[in-house]
mmCIF file of C-alpha atoms and ligand atoms in Angstrom:
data_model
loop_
_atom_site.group_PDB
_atom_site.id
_atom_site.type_symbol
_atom_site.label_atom_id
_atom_site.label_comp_id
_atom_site.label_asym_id
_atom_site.label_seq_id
_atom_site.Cartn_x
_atom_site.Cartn_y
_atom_site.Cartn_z
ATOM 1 C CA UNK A 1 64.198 -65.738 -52.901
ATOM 2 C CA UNK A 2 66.768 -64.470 -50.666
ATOM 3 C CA UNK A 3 69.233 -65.892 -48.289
ATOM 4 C CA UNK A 4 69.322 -65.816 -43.911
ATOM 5 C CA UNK A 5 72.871 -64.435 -43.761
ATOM 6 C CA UNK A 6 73.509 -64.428 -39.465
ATOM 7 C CA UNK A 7 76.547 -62.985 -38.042
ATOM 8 C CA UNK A 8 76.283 -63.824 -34.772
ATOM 9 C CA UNK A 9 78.141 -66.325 -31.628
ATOM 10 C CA UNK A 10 78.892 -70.042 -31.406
ATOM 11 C CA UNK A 11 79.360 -71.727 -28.387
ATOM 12 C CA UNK A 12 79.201 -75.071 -26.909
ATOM 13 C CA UNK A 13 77.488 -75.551 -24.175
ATOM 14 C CA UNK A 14 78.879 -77.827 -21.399
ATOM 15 C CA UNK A 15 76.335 -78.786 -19.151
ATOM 16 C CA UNK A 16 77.185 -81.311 -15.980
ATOM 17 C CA UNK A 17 74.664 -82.536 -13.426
ATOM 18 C CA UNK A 18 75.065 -82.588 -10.021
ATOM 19 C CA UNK A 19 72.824 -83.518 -6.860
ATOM 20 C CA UNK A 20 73.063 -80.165 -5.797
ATOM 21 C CA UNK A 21 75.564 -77.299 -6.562
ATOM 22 C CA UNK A 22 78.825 -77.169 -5.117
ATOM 23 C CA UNK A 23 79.675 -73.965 -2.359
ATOM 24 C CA UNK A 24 82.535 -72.101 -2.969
ATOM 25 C CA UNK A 25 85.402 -74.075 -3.000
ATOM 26 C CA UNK A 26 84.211 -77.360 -2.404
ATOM 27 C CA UNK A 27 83.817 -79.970 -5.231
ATOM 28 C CA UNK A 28 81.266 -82.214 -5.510
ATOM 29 C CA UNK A 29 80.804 -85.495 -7.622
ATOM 30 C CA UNK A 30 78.755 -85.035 -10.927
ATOM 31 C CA UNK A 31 76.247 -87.469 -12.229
ATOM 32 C CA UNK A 32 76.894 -86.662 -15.929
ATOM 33 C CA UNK A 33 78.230 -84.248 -18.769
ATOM 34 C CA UNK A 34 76.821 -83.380 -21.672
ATOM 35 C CA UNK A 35 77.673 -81.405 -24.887
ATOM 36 C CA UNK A 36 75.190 -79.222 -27.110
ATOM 37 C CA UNK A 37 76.116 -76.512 -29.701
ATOM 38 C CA UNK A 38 74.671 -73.050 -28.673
ATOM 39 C CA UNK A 39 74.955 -69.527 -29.496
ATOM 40 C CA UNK A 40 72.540 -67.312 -30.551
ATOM 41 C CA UNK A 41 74.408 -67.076 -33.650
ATOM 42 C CA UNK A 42 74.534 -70.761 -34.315
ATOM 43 C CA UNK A 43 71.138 -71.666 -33.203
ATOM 44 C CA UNK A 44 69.518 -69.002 -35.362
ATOM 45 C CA UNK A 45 70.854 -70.429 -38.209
ATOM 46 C CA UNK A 46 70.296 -73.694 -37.470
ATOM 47 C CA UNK A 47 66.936 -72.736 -37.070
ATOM 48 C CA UNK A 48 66.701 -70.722 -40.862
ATOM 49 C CA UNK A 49 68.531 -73.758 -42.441
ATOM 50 C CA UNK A 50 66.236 -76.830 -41.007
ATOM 51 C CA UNK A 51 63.290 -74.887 -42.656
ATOM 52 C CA UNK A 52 65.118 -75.226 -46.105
ATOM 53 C CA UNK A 53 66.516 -71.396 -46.772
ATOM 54 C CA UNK A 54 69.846 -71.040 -47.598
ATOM 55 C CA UNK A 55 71.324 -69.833 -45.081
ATOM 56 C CA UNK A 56 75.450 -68.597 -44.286
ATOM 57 C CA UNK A 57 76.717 -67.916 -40.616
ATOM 58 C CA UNK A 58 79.868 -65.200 -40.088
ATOM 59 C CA UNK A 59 81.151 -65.966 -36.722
ATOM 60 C CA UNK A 60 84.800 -66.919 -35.126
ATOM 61 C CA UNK A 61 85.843 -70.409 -33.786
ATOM 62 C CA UNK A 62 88.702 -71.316 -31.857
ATOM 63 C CA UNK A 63 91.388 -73.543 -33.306
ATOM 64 C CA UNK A 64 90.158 -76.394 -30.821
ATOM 65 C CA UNK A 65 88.219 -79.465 -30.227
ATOM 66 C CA UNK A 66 85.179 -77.842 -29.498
ATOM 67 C CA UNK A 67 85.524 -75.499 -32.637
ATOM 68 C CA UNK A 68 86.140 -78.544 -34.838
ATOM 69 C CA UNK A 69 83.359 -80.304 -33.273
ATOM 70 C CA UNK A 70 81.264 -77.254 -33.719
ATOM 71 C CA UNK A 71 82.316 -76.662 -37.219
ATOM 72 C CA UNK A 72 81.144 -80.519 -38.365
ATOM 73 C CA UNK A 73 77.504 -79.953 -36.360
ATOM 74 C CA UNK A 74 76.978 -76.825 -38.432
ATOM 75 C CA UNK A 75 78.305 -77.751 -41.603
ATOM 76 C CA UNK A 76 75.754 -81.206 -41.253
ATOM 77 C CA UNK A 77 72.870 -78.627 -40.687
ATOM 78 C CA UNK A 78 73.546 -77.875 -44.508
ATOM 79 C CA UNK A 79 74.907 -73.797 -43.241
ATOM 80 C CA UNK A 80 77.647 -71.781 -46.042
ATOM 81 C CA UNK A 81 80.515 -71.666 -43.137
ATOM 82 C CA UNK A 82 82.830 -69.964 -45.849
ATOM 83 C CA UNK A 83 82.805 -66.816 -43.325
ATOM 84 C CA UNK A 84 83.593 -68.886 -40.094
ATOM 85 C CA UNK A 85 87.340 -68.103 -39.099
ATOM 86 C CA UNK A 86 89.393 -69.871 -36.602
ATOM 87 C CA UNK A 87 91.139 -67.739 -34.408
ATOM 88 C CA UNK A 88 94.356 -68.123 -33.508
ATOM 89 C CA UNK A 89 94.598 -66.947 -29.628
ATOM 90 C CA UNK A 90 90.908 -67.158 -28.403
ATOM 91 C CA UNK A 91 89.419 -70.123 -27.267
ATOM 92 C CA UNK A 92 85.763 -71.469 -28.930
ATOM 93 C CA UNK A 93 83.074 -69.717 -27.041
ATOM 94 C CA UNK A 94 82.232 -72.091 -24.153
ATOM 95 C CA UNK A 95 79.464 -71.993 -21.715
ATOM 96 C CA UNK A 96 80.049 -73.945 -18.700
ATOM 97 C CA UNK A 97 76.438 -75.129 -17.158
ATOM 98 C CA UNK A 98 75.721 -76.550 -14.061
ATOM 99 C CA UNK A 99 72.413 -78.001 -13.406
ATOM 100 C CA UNK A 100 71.540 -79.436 -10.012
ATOM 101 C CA UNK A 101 67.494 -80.080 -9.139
ATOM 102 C CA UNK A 102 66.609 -77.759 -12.656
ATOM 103 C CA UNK A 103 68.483 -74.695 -10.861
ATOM 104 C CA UNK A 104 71.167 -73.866 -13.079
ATOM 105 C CA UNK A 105 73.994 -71.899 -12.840
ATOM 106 C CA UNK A 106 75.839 -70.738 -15.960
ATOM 107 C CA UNK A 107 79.490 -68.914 -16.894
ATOM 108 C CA UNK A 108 79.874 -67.679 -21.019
ATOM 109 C CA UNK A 109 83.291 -67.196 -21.859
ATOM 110 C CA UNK A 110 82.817 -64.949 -25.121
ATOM 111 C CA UNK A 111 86.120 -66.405 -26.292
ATOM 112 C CA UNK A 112 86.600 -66.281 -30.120
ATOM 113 C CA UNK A 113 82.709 -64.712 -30.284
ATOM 114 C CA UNK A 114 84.556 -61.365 -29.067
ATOM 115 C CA UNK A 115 86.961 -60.902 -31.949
ATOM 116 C CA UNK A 116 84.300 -61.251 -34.623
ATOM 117 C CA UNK A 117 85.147 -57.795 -36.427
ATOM 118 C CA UNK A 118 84.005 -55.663 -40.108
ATOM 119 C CA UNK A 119 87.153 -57.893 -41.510
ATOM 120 C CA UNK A 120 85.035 -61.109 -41.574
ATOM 121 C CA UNK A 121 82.236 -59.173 -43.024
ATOM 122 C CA UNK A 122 83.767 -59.157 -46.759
ATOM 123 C CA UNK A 123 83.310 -62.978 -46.682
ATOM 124 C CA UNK A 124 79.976 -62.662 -47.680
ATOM 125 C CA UNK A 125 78.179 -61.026 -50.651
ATOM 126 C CA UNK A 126 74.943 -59.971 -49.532
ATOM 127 C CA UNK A 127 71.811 -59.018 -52.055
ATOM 128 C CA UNK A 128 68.383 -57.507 -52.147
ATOM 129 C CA UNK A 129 66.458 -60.005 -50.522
ATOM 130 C CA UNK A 130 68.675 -61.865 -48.134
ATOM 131 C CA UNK A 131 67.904 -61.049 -44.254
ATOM 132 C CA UNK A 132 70.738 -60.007 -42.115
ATOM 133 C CA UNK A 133 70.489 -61.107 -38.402
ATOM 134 C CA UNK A 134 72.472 -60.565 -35.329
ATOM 135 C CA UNK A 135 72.809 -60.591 -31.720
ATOM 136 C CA UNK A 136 73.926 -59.075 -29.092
ATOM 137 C CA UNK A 137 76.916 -62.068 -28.304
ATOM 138 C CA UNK A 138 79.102 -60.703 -30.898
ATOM 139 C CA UNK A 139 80.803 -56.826 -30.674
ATOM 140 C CA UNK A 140 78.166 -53.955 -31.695
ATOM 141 C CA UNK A 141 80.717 -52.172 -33.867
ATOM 142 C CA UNK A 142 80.788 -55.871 -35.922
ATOM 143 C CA UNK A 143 76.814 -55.657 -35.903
ATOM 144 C CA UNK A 144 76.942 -52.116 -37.317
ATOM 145 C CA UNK A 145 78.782 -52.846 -40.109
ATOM 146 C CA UNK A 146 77.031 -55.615 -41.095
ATOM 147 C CA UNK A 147 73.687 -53.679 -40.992
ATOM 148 C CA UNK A 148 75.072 -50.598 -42.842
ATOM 149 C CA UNK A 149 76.565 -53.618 -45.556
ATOM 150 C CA UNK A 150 72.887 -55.261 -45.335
ATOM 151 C CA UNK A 151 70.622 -51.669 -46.058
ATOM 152 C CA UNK A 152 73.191 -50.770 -48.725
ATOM 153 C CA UNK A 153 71.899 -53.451 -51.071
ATOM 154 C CA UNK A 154 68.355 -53.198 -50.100
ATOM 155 C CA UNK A 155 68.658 -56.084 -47.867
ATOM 156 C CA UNK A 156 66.354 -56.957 -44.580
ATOM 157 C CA UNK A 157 68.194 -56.805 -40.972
ATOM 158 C CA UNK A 158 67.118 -58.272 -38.102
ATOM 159 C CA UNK A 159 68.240 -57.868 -34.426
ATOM 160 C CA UNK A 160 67.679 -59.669 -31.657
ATOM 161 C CA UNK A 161 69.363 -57.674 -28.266
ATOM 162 C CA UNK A 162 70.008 -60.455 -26.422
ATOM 163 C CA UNK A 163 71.624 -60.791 -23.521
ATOM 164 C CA UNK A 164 69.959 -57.094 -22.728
ATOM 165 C CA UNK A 165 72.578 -54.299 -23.382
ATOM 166 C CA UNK A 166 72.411 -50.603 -24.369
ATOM 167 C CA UNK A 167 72.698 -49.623 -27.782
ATOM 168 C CA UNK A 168 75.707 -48.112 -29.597
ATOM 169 C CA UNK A 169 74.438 -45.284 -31.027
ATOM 170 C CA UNK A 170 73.663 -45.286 -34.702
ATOM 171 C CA UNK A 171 73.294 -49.047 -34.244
ATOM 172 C CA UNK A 172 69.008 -48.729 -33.608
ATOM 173 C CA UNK A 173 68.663 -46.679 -36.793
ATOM 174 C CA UNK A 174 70.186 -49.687 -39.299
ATOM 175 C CA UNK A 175 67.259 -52.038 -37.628
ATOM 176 C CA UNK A 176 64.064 -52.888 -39.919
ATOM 177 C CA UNK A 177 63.011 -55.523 -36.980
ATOM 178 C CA UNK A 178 63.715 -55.739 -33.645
ATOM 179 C CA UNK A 179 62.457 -59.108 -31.838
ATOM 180 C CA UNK A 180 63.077 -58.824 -28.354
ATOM 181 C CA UNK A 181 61.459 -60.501 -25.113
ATOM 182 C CA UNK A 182 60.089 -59.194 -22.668
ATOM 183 C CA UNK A 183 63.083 -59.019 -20.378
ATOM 184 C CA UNK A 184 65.103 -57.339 -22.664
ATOM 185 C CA UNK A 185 62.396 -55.030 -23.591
ATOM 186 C CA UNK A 186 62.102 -53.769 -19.885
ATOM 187 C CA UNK A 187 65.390 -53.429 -20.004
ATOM 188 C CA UNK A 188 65.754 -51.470 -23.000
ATOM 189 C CA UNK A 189 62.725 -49.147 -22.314
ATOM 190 C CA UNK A 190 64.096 -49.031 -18.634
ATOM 191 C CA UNK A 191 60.411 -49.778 -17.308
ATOM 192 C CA UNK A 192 59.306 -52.449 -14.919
ATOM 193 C CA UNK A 193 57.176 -54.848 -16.964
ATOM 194 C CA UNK A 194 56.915 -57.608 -14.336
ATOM 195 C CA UNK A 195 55.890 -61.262 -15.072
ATOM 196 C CA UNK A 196 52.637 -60.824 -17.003
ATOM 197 C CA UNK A 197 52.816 -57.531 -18.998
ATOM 198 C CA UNK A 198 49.493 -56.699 -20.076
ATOM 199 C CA UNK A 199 49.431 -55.420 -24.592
ATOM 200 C CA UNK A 200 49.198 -51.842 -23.389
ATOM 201 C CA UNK A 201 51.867 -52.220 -21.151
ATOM 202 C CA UNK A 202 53.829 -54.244 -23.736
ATOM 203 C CA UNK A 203 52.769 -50.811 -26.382
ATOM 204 C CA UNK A 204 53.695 -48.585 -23.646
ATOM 205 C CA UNK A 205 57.309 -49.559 -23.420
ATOM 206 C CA UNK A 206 57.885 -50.415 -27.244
ATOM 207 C CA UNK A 207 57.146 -46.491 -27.444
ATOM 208 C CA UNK A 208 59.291 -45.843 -25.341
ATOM 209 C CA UNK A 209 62.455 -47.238 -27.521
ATOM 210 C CA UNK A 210 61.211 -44.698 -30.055
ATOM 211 C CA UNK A 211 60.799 -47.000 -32.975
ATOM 212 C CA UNK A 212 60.693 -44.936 -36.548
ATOM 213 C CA UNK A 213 57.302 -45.333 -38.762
ATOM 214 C CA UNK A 214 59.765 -48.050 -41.188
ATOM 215 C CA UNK A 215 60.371 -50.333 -37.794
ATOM 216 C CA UNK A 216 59.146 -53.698 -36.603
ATOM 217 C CA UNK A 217 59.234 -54.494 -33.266
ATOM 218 C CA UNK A 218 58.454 -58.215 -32.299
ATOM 219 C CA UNK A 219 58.093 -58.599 -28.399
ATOM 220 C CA UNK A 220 58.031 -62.524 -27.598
ATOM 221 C CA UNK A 221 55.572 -63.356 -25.014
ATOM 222 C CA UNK A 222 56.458 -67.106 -24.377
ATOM 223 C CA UNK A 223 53.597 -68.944 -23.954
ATOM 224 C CA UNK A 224 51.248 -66.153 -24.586
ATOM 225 C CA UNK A 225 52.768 -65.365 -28.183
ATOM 226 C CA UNK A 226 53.991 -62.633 -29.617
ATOM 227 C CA UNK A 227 52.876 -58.856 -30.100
ATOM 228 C CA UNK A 228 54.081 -56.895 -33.449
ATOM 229 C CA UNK A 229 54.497 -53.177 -33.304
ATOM 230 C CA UNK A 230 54.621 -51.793 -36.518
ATOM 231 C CA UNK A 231 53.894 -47.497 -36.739
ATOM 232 C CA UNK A 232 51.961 -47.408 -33.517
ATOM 233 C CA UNK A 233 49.729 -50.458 -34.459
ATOM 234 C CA UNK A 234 50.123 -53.394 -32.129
ATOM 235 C CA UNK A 235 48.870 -57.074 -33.191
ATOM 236 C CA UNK A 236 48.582 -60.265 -30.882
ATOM 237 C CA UNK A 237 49.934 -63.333 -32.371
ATOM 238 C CA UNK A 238 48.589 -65.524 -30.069
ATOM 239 C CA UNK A 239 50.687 -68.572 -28.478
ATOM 240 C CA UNK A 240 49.692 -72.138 -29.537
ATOM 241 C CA UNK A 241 48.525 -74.515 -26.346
ATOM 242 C CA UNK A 242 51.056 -77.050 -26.462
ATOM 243 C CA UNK A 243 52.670 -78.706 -23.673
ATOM 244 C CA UNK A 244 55.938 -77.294 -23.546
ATOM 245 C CA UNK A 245 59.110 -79.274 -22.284
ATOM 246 C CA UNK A 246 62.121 -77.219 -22.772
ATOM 247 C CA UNK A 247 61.688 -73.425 -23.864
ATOM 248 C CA UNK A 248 65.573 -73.394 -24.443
ATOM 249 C CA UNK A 249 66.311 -71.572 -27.649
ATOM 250 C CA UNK A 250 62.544 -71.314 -28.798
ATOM 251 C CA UNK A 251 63.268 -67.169 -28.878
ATOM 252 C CA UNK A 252 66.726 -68.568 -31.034
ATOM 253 C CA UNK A 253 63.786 -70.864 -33.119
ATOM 254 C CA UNK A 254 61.719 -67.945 -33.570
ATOM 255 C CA UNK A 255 63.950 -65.315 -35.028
ATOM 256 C CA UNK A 256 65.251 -67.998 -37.405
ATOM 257 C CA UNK A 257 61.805 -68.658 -38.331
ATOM 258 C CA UNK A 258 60.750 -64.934 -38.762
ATOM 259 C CA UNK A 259 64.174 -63.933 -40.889
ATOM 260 C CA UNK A 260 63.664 -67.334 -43.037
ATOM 261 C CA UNK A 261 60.203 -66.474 -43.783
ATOM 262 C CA UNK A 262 61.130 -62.811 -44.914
ATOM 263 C CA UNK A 263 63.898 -64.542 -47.231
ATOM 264 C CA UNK A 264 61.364 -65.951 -49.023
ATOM 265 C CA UNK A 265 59.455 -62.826 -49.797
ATOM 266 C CA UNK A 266 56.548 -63.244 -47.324
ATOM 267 C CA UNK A 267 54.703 -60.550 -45.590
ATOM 268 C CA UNK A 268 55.362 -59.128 -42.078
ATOM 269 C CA UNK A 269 52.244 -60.439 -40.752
ATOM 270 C CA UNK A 270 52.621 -63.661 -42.137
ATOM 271 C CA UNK A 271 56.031 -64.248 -40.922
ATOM 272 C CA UNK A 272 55.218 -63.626 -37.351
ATOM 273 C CA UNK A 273 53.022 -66.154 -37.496
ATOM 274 C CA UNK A 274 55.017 -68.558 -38.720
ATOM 275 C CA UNK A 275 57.525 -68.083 -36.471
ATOM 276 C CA UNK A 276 54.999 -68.321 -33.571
ATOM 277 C CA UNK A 277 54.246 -72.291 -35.001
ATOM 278 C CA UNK A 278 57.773 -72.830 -35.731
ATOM 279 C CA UNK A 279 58.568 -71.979 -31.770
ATOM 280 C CA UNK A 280 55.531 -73.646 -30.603
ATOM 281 C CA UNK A 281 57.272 -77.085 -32.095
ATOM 282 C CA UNK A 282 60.205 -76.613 -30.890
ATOM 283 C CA UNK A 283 59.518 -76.075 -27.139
ATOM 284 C CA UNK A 284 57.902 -79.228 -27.435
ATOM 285 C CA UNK A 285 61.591 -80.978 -27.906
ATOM 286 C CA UNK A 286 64.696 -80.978 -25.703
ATOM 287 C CA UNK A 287 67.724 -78.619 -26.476
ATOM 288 C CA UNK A 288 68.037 -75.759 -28.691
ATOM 289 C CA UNK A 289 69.409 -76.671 -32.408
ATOM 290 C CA UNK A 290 68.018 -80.504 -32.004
ATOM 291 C CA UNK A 291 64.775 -79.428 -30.726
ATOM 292 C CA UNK A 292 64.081 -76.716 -34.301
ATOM 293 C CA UNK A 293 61.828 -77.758 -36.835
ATOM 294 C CA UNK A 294 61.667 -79.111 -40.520
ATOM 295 C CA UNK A 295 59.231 -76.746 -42.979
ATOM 296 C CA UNK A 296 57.261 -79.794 -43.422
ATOM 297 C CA UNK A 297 56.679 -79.848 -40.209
ATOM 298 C CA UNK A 298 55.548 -76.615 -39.242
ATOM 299 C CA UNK A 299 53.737 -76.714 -42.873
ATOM 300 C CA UNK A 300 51.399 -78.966 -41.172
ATOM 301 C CA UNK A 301 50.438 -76.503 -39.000
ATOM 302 C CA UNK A 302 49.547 -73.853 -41.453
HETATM 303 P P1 ATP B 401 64.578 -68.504 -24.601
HETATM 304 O O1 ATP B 401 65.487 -67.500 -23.933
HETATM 305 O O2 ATP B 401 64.084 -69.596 -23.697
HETATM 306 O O3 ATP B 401 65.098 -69.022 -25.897
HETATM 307 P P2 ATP B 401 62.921 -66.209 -25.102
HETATM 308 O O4 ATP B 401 62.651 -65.632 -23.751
HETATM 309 O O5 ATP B 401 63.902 -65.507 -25.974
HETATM 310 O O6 ATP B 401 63.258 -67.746 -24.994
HETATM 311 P P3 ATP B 401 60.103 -66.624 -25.443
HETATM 312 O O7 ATP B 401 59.317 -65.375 -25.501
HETATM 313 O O8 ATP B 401 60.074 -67.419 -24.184
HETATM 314 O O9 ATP B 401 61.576 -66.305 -25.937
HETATM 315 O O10 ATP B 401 59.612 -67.609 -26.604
HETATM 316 C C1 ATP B 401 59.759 -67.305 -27.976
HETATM 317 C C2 ATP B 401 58.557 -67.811 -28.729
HETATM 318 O O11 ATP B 401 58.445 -69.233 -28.557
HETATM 319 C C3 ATP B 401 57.214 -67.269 -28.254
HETATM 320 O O12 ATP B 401 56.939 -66.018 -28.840
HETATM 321 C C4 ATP B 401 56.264 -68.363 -28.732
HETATM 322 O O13 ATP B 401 56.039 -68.230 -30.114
HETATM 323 C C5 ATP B 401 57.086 -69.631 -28.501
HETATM 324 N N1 ATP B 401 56.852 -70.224 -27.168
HETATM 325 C C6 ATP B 401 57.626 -70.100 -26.064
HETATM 326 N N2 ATP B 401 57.105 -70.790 -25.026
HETATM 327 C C7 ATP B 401 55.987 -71.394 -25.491
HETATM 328 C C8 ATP B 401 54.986 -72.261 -24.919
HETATM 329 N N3 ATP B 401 55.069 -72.643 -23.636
HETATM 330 N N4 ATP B 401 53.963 -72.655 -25.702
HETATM 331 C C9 ATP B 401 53.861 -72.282 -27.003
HETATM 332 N N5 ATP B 401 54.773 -71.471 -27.602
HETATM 333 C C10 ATP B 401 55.817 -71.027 -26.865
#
């Protein structure tokens, strides 16, 4: 049995509600504010740990309310924060939401998330078996080295390339599973998928990114499920009928489903699956680390 080690962001997420949205300029009067830990980072670990793997996160805080507050969250969610530094110039990484009539408008300030480097790396001893994930919130140079740490003990990585950038080159090759949506697969592929992709479609473009025979690739679908790509051969994991309530951080839910499965030695198959029911809970909830599910829970399921 391995362990989910995720270097990856932490933010909180400060979202205030409004009758409508201010113009530019002008202020309006709020109704309320409210305060929930995000990240990819964080919420992908949250997600690993509620299921019961051990699980460590390597990220950067600032030396602030927020990071403190963000610190005692993760550290109740049972997460190894041995490897979380506080910076001493950036702030925490803050997202500042408004929401007015469930149109949103949203501003990230990477903050401490950008000076994650290979330094906090050595913080962490990783082994054959653990699963390495990461994101596209932190620096790609970080992710690289983390990877190249990861495949040098015969460890699993996983990355999730979200928000939607271009690859660093060298990064792609150091990737046994890439879980992507479908956004940031058009993106990636640089092909217009549009709303509904059809499979072939969703084949087409995975071929494009020129995956080696050794590669995963694990394009969420959102309601409809997820499709696997694995040398050429593409597999529907079809989307459980629920009646969804809040969709925010089920793709977080899923990849912390996926890399906790593979931690504890399960199959490729398998673990898509499982991440599939693990998401299908959680868009059922409000929020992103509150809404993630217990193994016992998605154990009913099975
Ligand atoms: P987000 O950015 O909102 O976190 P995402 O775009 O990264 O999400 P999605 O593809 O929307 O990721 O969803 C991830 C997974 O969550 C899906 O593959 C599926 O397993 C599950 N899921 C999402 N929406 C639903 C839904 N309405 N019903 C059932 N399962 C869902």
């Amino acid at each position: 049995m391995g362990r989910v080690i995720v270097a990856g962001s932490i933010n909180m997420d400060v979202v205030a509600t409004a009758e409508r949205h201010p113009r530019i300029g002008e202020t309006v009067a709020g109704q309320s504010v409210m305060y929930f830990p995000g990240g990819k980072g964080a919420n992908q670990a949250v997600s690993a740990a509620k299921l019961g793997v051990p699980t460590a996160l390597i990220g950067r805080l600032g030396r602030d309310g927020f990071g403190a507050q963000l610190r005692a969250f993760l550290a109740d969610q049972g997460i190894d924060l041995a490897a979380v530094k506080e910076s001493t110039s950036a702030s925490t990484g803050t997202a500042i939401i408004t929401l007015a009539k469930a149109d949103n408008t949203i501003v990230v300030i990477p903050g401490a998330n950008a000076e994650l480097g290979a330094e906090d790396l050595a913080q962490v001893a990783l082994a054959a078996g653990d699963v390495a994930v990461s994101q596209f919130e932190i620096p790609q140079a970080t992710i690289a080295a983390f990877f190249q740490r990861a495949k040098a003990v015969g460890a699993t990585t996983i990355l999730n390339p979200a928000p939607a950038s271009a690859f660093d080159s060298g990064l792609f090759a150091l990737i046994d599973v890439l879980v992507l949506n479908e956004t940031e697969l058009g993106f990636l592929a640089d092909i217009e998928l549009g709303d509904a992709p059809s499979l072939q479609q969703v084949k087409d473009a995975v071929r494009a990114l020129k995956p080696n025979s050794d590669q995963t690739v694990c394009v969420t679908l959102g309601a409809r499920g997820a499709v696997a790509v694995s040398d050429g051969e593409a597999r529907l994991v079809e989307g459980r009928a629920v009646k969804a309530v809040d969709t925010t951080g089920a793709g977080d839910c899923f990849v912390g489903a996926l890399a906790a499965r593979l931690s504890q030695g399960a199959p490729m198959a398998e673990a898509i699956g499982y991440a599939n029911l693990a998401a299908s809970i959680s868009v059922q909830r409000m929020g992103a680390g509150p809404s993630m599910p217990s193994a016992e829970e998605v154990r009913a399921l099975l």
